[in-house]
Amino acid sequence: MEQQLEQLKQEALQKIEAAASVKELNDVRVAYLGKKGPITDLLKGMGKLPAEERPKMGALVNVVRENVTTSLEEKMELLEQQAVNEKLEKETIDITLPGRPVKLGNHHPLTRVVEEIEDFFISMGYEVAEGPEVEQDYYNFEALNLPKGHPARDMQDSFYITEDVLLRTHTSPVQARTMAAKKGEPIKIICPGKVYRRDSDDATHSHQFTQIEGLVVGEDIRMSDLKGTLALFAKKMFGEEREIRLRPSFFPFTEPSVEMDISCFKCGGSGCNVCKKTGWIEILGAGMVHPNVLEMAGYDPTVFTGFAFGMGPERIAMLKYGVEDIRHFFTNDMRFISQFNRTEV
Amino acid sequence: MYVSTKWLENYVDTKGIAPADLAEKITRAGIEVDTIIDRSEGLTNIVVGHVESCEKHPEADKLNICQVNVGEETVQIICGAPNVATGQNIIAALPGAKLPGGMKIKKAKLRGEVSNGMICSLQELGVEGKTVAKAYAEGIYVLPADAKPGTDALSLLGLDDVILEFDLTPNRSDALSMLGVAYEVGAILSQDVKLPKIEYAASNEKAEDVLTLKVEAKEDNPMYVAKVVKNVKVAESPLWLQNYLMAAGVRPHNNVVDITNFVLLEYGQPLHAFDYDRLETKEIVVRHAVEGEKITTLDAVERTLRAGQLVITNGKEPVALAGVMGGANSEVHDGTTTVVIESAYFAPASVRKTSKDVGLRSDASTRLEKGVDPNRVAEAAERAAQLLTELAGGEVLAGAVQFDELNKESVRILLSPDYVNHRLGMKIPMDEMVSILERLQIPVEAANGQLIVDAPTRRQDLRIKEDLIEEIARLYGYDEIPMTLPIGESVPGGLNSFQEKRRLVRRYMESAGLYQAITYSLTSRAESQSFALETAPVTELLMPMSEDRSVLRQSLLPHLLEATTYNVARRIDTVSLYETGSVFLGTQEDGLPKEVGHVAAVITGKWVDHAWQQENKKVDFFVMKGIVEGLMDTLGLTEKVTYAKANHDGLHPGRTADILLNDVVVGVLGQLHPSEQKKRDLKETYVTEMNLALLLAESAEALVYEQVPRYPSMSRDIALVVSKDEAAGSLIDIIQEAGGKLLKDVSVFDLYEGDKVDEGMKSLAFSLTYFDAERTLTDEEVVTRHDKVLAALKEKSGAVLRG
C-alpha cells in the first residue's frame, strides 16, 4: 500500500508538472484529490487495515495529499501568472504614439517679462501701482519737470486728445499721481503699463508699447541704493553672473540721471552680435528724483530724496528671446505666442 | 553732432589716445558716442595727381585719356568724369589702391586704352554726397593749385581723421560746438582748453555809420550784434576749412557762408551773413511778422508767415526768419562785396515755435532753441569778422551795431560736500570735488566747508545743487558708487486685490486653453464701438497718424477678431485668444475718459483635436459658455451669475447670451453673426467680453470646507418631452425649487431633437441627486420628494414624462 501511495504521488506530481493550463490543472486536482479520486479512495480503504496500522497509513496519506496540494497550488499560481502575462502581452500598445493633447494657453511674452519684474520688486517690498492710459498733460509732463515748451518734450512725440489731455507717453505719470496721493509718506512702487508715442510702426518702433517703472521715495534714499537695487535686479532677471555699469544720461525728472548697462548675457562680455561687440547691453534708464518733481508733489526735497528707474519689456523680451521685430508682440500670431509656454529655470 | 578728432586737436590735446579709447571715456563720462567713423578706413595708395593733358578717347564719347603726373612719373589714366580738364590737380587712385566698400584699383584697358588707375570724386572716397560742394557733386574733385603731385591726398583732404558721432541728450546743448566738446574732453583728460585767438585790424570806418538797428521784439530777441565787413571777395574756401565742414556733415558753399558755418560749429553760436547792398535800406529791424506776410527762404521755398513769428527785416520786408533760415533776397552771392554778419540771441521758445510751425529745422535753430551761451554771442561775431579778413580779404568796420539787454550773469550755487556725499552714498573728499569742478573749468571756491560755485553760462544745464552732484559724480566715476539698499522700515510689497485677481483670471483663461493676446488700444472710428458692452462718446486723437488708429476702443473684440482672421489666413484653423485690457468711455470731470478693464476671448476651429484616435470636436457655444462658467467658479461668483438670451449687433441672434452678475449685465457671450464671420473670413467663431472691473469688484465669500459626505446619496432620472422653446434653465429652476433642501444636484444628461419626438418638441433628461448630510435617506422620503418635483414640472412647464 505504501508503494501504491508513492506511485500515486509520483503520478500526480508528474501530471501537475505537465499541466499547461488552469483547466488541465483543475482536471488533475479533481482526478487526484476529488471525492472520487484515488487518494480519497485510499482513505476510504483504510477501514480494511488493521487498527494499529491505521494511524501510520493515515499520516502517510495526509503527507502525500499535502504534497500534491502544495504542488497544485504552486503550479496554479504559476499558470495564473502566465495567463495574466499573456493577457497583458495582448494588451500592448504603441507607446510612441502621441498623447492626447492637454489644451493649455500661455502668457503673452510681454506679460511674462512684466510679471517677472513685478515679482522681483514685490519680493523687495514694492507695491504695484497703475494709472490711466489717457492722461492729463500735467501728470505726463508738467509734474515731471517738463513744462510746456521744454526741449525734452521733443524726445516723445505724443498723441494728444485735447490740448491738455494725451495718451501717456510713459508710465511716469503714475509716479506723479502716487506721490501726489501719498503726500509725505515713503513710497516704494513699481508701475507697469501701456504707453503710446507718435511713431510709425516698424521693426524697432511701435506706437503702442509697454513700460515698467519703479519709484522709491524716503528720507535717506541715496544713489548707492539705486545702484544696489539695480544690481540685484539685473542678477535676478539676467543671471547671477551679470555685472552692471551706470553711464550718465539725461531725463528731465531725475538728476543725476543714468543709463544702466548689463554685461552681455549671451557672450558674458567678450563681445557678440547681441551686445554689438561692446560686451554691454543697455537695459534701463534711472536716476535720483529731481527736486522739482518732489516739490511739485508736495515732498520737501531738503528732507526727502528718491530714485526712479524705467525700462521697456519689449526691449527686454527682444534681447532675452532673440525677437527681431517689435511688431511680433502685437500681431498675436498663435505660432509666436505659443512659444512662450515653458519655464527657463 | 559729428566731432572730427583732427579738428578737436586744435582746442585740446588728445595725443596718444586712440579714438576708440577717447570715445569710451566720453561715453562713460556722460555723452554717448554712438559711432566711430574712421574716414581713412580702407583707403590706400591715393595721391595728388596733375592732369598734364586730357584728350577725348577715340572709341568712347564719354571717356577722356588723361596723362597724369603722380609725382615720380606721369601715367595714363582714363577718366569718364565730365569735369576733368588739363591743368587740374586731382585725386588719383593708383593700381593697388583700395577704396571704401572693398573696391581695388588695378591696371586696366578701357576700349583699347591703358588706364593706370582712377581719378576720383570725393564720394568715391566715402564722403557723403550731400556734404560735397555743389561744383564737384557730379564729377571728380579738383584739388587746389598748390597741391604737390605724388603726395598723399588723404591728409590733404583731411580724410586721415576719425569722427565721433555724439548722441546728445537735450541738456547737453553745450556740446553742440567744438569748443563745448573741448571743455568736456579737457575735463575728462585733465587738459587745458586752447581758445581761438581773435585778432585783426579793423578799419577806421564805423559799422554804426553804415547800418542802423532797431529791435522791436525785445523779449524774443534780447541781444543782436551786427558786424559789417567790406571788400569781401567771395570765393571757394581754403581746403582745410572745407574739410572741417565736410567732416561735420556740412556742405561747403563759398568762403563767406563757410565761415559762418565754421563759427557756428566752433562756438555753437549761429551766425547769418547778409549781402549789405541787397538789404537796400541800410537798416535792420527785428520784429514779429504780420499774419500773411511772405518770405522766400534760402531753400527757394516761399513761406507765408504767421503773426508772432520773429523776422529780421530791412525795415520794409522780411530778409530772414530769425534763427531758422535766411531769406533769398539778401543772400550772399558771388558778386557780394559787403557783408553784414548777424549774431544774436533769439529766445529759445520763439525759435522752437517758428521752426516747428514752418517745419524747418536747421543747424541754427537746433542750437538757438536750446539756448546759446549769452557770453559768446558777440565773440562769435568777432571770430567771423577775423576769418573774413583772413580768408576773404575783408575789411572789418570798427565796432558793431548792437542791441543788448541779455542777462549774462552766471548762476551761483552753494554746495556742501556732505550734501553731495549724502545723496550719492559716497565719501568723496572736498578737494577732489574742487578738482573735478576745476577740470570742467567751472569757477569754484571753497570756504567754511562749503563750495561756492559759479556755473558758467555755457553750461545752461547747471542750475541747482543736484546738477553739480551729477557733474562731480560722473567725472569721479559712477563705477566708484558703492552698492547699497535703502535703509528704513521695510513694508510688505504686493499686489492689490484687483491686480491679484486679474492674474488669476489670466491664469484661468490659459488653463482653459486660451493664449494671451495684446492688441492696440487705438482703432478706427468704424470699429471703435463694435461689440461694445457699453457705448459712450469716443475718445479721438487730435492728429491721428492714420484713420485705422484714430480713436480709442470701446471693446476688445474687434482687434481680437482681427488677430483671429490674421491667424486663420495663415492656415491656423484653430485660434483661441483672450485679452485683458482697458476700454475708453466718454469724458469724466477731469477731462479723461473712463477707463474700464475688460476681458475678452475668441475661439474658432476645433476644440478637441486628437487626430489618430479620431476625436475631433468643433468649438460651439457651450465650449465658450463652459469657459465663462469656469471663470465664474474660479472667481467664486457662480451663485451670483445668470445667463439670459440676448440680441447684440454682430452676434448670432439665436446663440447669444447676456452674462448677469447679481442681475446686472456684466458681459456677453455668443457666436459671431454669420455675416460678420463672412466679412472677417472666419468660420464658426465664438466670442465673449466681460467687464472685468465689475467682476473683480465683487468679492468672493470666505472658503469654508463642506464635510465630505458620510451618508450615501440617491439618484433619480427624469426624461421629459417639452416644447423646443422651453429653456432647460427654467426646467432646472422648477426642479430645484420643488426639490428643496434634499435635492443636492441637478444635471442635464441628454438632449434629443428628432424623429422619435413630435415636431417642435424635444426630449430632455435630468439626473437628480438627493442627499442629506446628517443621515441616510429612506426610499419613501426620496419618492415623495421626487413626486413633488414631477408634479411641479407638469404643472409649471407642461412637460410630458417620457418612457
PDB file of N, CA and C in Angstrom, chain B residues 704-740:
ATOM      1  N   VAL B 704     -15.051  78.047   3.261  1.00  0.00           N
ATOM      2  CA  VAL B 704     -15.112  77.147   4.412  1.00  0.00           C
ATOM      3  C   VAL B 704     -15.474  75.759   3.888  1.00  0.00           C
ATOM      4  N   TYR B 705     -14.778  74.788   4.281  1.00  0.00           N
ATOM      5  CA  TYR B 705     -14.965  73.471   3.697  1.00  0.00           C
ATOM      6  C   TYR B 705     -16.291  72.842   4.117  1.00  0.00           C
ATOM      7  N   GLU B 706     -16.879  72.114   3.242  1.00  0.00           N
ATOM      8  CA  GLU B 706     -18.137  71.426   3.491  1.00  0.00           C
ATOM      9  C   GLU B 706     -17.750  69.964   3.747  1.00  0.00           C
ATOM     10  N   GLN B 707     -18.367  69.351   4.759  1.00  0.00           N
ATOM     11  CA  GLN B 707     -17.954  67.993   5.107  1.00  0.00           C
ATOM     12  C   GLN B 707     -18.115  67.026   3.930  1.00  0.00           C
ATOM     13  N   VAL B 708     -17.129  66.201   3.758  1.00  0.00           N
ATOM     14  CA  VAL B 708     -17.210  65.183   2.720  1.00  0.00           C
ATOM     15  C   VAL B 708     -18.330  64.220   3.132  1.00  0.00           C
ATOM     16  N   PRO B 709     -19.278  63.877   2.191  1.00  0.00           N
ATOM     17  CA  PRO B 709     -20.469  63.093   2.586  1.00  0.00           C
ATOM     18  C   PRO B 709     -20.109  61.816   3.351  1.00  0.00           C
ATOM     19  N   ARG B 710     -20.854  61.614   4.459  1.00  0.00           N
ATOM     20  CA  ARG B 710     -20.656  60.377   5.219  1.00  0.00           C
ATOM     21  C   ARG B 710     -21.780  59.390   4.916  1.00  0.00           C
ATOM     22  N   TYR B 711     -22.885  59.942   4.372  1.00  0.00           N
ATOM     23  CA  TYR B 711     -24.043  59.088   4.066  1.00  0.00           C
ATOM     24  C   TYR B 711     -24.220  59.030   2.563  1.00  0.00           C
ATOM     25  N   PRO B 712     -24.781  57.936   2.059  1.00  0.00           N
ATOM     26  CA  PRO B 712     -24.924  57.803   0.606  1.00  0.00           C
ATOM     27  C   PRO B 712     -25.992  58.739   0.057  1.00  0.00           C
ATOM     28  N   SER B 713     -25.812  59.113  -1.206  1.00  0.00           N
ATOM     29  CA  SER B 713     -26.844  59.909  -1.872  1.00  0.00           C
ATOM     30  C   SER B 713     -27.655  58.970  -2.756  1.00  0.00           C
ATOM     31  N   MET B 714     -28.801  59.471  -3.251  1.00  0.00           N
ATOM     32  CA  MET B 714     -29.621  58.648  -4.150  1.00  0.00           C
ATOM     33  C   MET B 714     -29.906  59.421  -5.414  1.00  0.00           C
ATOM     34  N   SER B 715     -29.866  58.703  -6.539  1.00  0.00           N
ATOM     35  CA  SER B 715     -30.089  59.377  -7.813  1.00  0.00           C
ATOM     36  C   SER B 715     -31.415  58.931  -8.417  1.00  0.00           C
ATOM     37  N   ARG B 716     -32.078  59.875  -9.049  1.00  0.00           N
ATOM     38  CA  ARG B 716     -33.285  59.579  -9.819  1.00  0.00           C
ATOM     39  C   ARG B 716     -33.167  60.334 -11.149  1.00  0.00           C
ATOM     40  N   ASP B 717     -33.558  59.679 -12.233  1.00  0.00           N
ATOM     41  CA  ASP B 717     -33.519  60.359 -13.527  1.00  0.00           C
ATOM     42  C   ASP B 717     -34.917  60.764 -13.959  1.00  0.00           C
ATOM     43  N   ILE B 718     -34.998  61.839 -14.723  1.00  0.00           N
ATOM     44  CA  ILE B 718     -36.276  62.269 -15.285  1.00  0.00           C
ATOM     45  C   ILE B 718     -36.046  62.514 -16.771  1.00  0.00           C
ATOM     46  N   ALA B 719     -36.909  61.985 -17.620  1.00  0.00           N
ATOM     47  CA  ALA B 719     -36.850  62.314 -19.040  1.00  0.00           C
ATOM     48  C   ALA B 719     -38.135  63.021 -19.396  1.00  0.00           C
ATOM     49  N   LEU B 720     -38.025  64.169 -20.028  1.00  0.00           N
ATOM     50  CA  LEU B 720     -39.196  64.996 -20.312  1.00  0.00           C
ATOM     51  C   LEU B 720     -39.294  65.276 -21.791  1.00  0.00           C
ATOM     52  N   VAL B 721     -40.506  65.444 -22.269  1.00  0.00           N
ATOM     53  CA  VAL B 721     -40.684  65.974 -23.614  1.00  0.00           C
ATOM     54  C   VAL B 721     -41.314  67.350 -23.442  1.00  0.00           C
ATOM     55  N   VAL B 722     -40.633  68.319 -23.954  1.00  0.00           N
ATOM     56  CA  VAL B 722     -41.122  69.707 -23.842  1.00  0.00           C
ATOM     57  C   VAL B 722     -41.031  70.395 -25.188  1.00  0.00           C
ATOM     58  N   SER B 723     -41.649  71.522 -25.279  1.00  0.00           N
ATOM     59  CA  SER B 723     -41.558  72.335 -26.497  1.00  0.00           C
ATOM     60  C   SER B 723     -40.114  72.752 -26.709  1.00  0.00           C
ATOM     61  N   LYS B 724     -39.727  72.881 -27.990  1.00  0.00           N
ATOM     62  CA  LYS B 724     -38.347  73.252 -28.319  1.00  0.00           C
ATOM     63  C   LYS B 724     -37.928  74.567 -27.677  1.00  0.00           C
ATOM     64  N   ASP B 725     -38.918  75.457 -27.490  1.00  0.00           N
ATOM     65  CA  ASP B 725     -38.608  76.783 -26.944  1.00  0.00           C
ATOM     66  C   ASP B 725     -38.365  76.763 -25.448  1.00  0.00           C
ATOM     67  N   GLU B 726     -38.771  75.673 -24.829  1.00  0.00           N
ATOM     68  CA  GLU B 726     -38.643  75.606 -23.371  1.00  0.00           C
ATOM     69  C   GLU B 726     -37.148  75.578 -22.995  1.00  0.00           C
ATOM     70  N   ALA B 727     -36.726  76.507 -22.131  1.00  0.00           N
ATOM     71  CA  ALA B 727     -35.315  76.560 -21.766  1.00  0.00           C
ATOM     72  C   ALA B 727     -35.002  75.549 -20.673  1.00  0.00           C
ATOM     73  N   ALA B 728     -33.937  74.831 -20.860  1.00  0.00           N
ATOM     74  CA  ALA B 728     -33.505  73.873 -19.844  1.00  0.00           C
ATOM     75  C   ALA B 728     -33.318  74.567 -18.514  1.00  0.00           C
ATOM     76  N   GLY B 729     -32.815  75.806 -18.610  1.00  0.00           N
ATOM     77  CA  GLY B 729     -32.558  76.570 -17.389  1.00  0.00           C
ATOM     78  C   GLY B 729     -33.807  76.736 -16.553  1.00  0.00           C
ATOM     79  N   SER B 730     -34.962  77.025 -17.222  1.00  0.00           N
ATOM     80  CA  SER B 730     -36.164  77.233 -16.401  1.00  0.00           C
ATOM     81  C   SER B 730     -36.675  75.915 -15.844  1.00  0.00           C
ATOM     82  N   LEU B 731     -36.473  74.803 -16.571  1.00  0.00           N
ATOM     83  CA  LEU B 731     -36.864  73.497 -16.029  1.00  0.00           C
ATOM     84  C   LEU B 731     -36.028  73.183 -14.793  1.00  0.00           C
ATOM     85  N   ILE B 732     -34.753  73.499 -14.872  1.00  0.00           N
ATOM     86  CA  ILE B 732     -33.873  73.258 -13.717  1.00  0.00           C
ATOM     87  C   ILE B 732     -34.341  74.095 -12.534  1.00  0.00           C
ATOM     88  N   ASP B 733     -34.735  75.333 -12.826  1.00  0.00           N
ATOM     89  CA  ASP B 733     -35.239  76.191 -11.745  1.00  0.00           C
ATOM     90  C   ASP B 733     -36.440  75.545 -11.056  1.00  0.00           C
ATOM     91  N   ILE B 734     -37.354  75.000 -11.881  1.00  0.00           N
ATOM     92  CA  ILE B 734     -38.551  74.359 -11.325  1.00  0.00           C
ATOM     93  C   ILE B 734     -38.151  73.153 -10.472  1.00  0.00           C
ATOM     94  N   ILE B 735     -37.235  72.354 -11.036  1.00  0.00           N
ATOM     95  CA  ILE B 735     -36.788  71.158 -10.303  1.00  0.00           C
ATOM     96  C   ILE B 735     -36.162  71.552  -8.976  1.00  0.00           C
ATOM     97  N   GLN B 736     -35.331  72.565  -9.016  1.00  0.00           N
ATOM     98  CA  GLN B 736     -34.621  72.959  -7.788  1.00  0.00           C
ATOM     99  C   GLN B 736     -35.581  73.485  -6.729  1.00  0.00           C
ATOM    100  N   GLU B 737     -36.545  74.271  -7.209  1.00  0.00           N
ATOM    101  CA  GLU B 737     -37.500  74.832  -6.257  1.00  0.00           C
ATOM    102  C   GLU B 737     -38.280  73.720  -5.582  1.00  0.00           C
ATOM    103  N   ALA B 738     -38.768  72.771  -6.423  1.00  0.00           N
ATOM    104  CA  ALA B 738     -39.586  71.690  -5.867  1.00  0.00           C
ATOM    105  C   ALA B 738     -38.749  70.693  -5.076  1.00  0.00           C
ATOM    106  N   GLY B 739     -37.516  70.526  -5.486  1.00  0.00           N
ATOM    107  CA  GLY B 739     -36.638  69.543  -4.843  1.00  0.00           C
ATOM    108  C   GLY B 739     -36.243  69.931  -3.433  1.00  0.00           C
ATOM    109  N   GLY B 740     -36.232  71.226  -3.171  1.00  0.00           N
ATOM    110  CA  GLY B 740     -35.928  71.709  -1.826  1.00  0.00           C
ATOM    111  C   GLY B 740     -34.543  71.326  -1.354  1.00  0.00           C
TER     112      GLY B 740
END
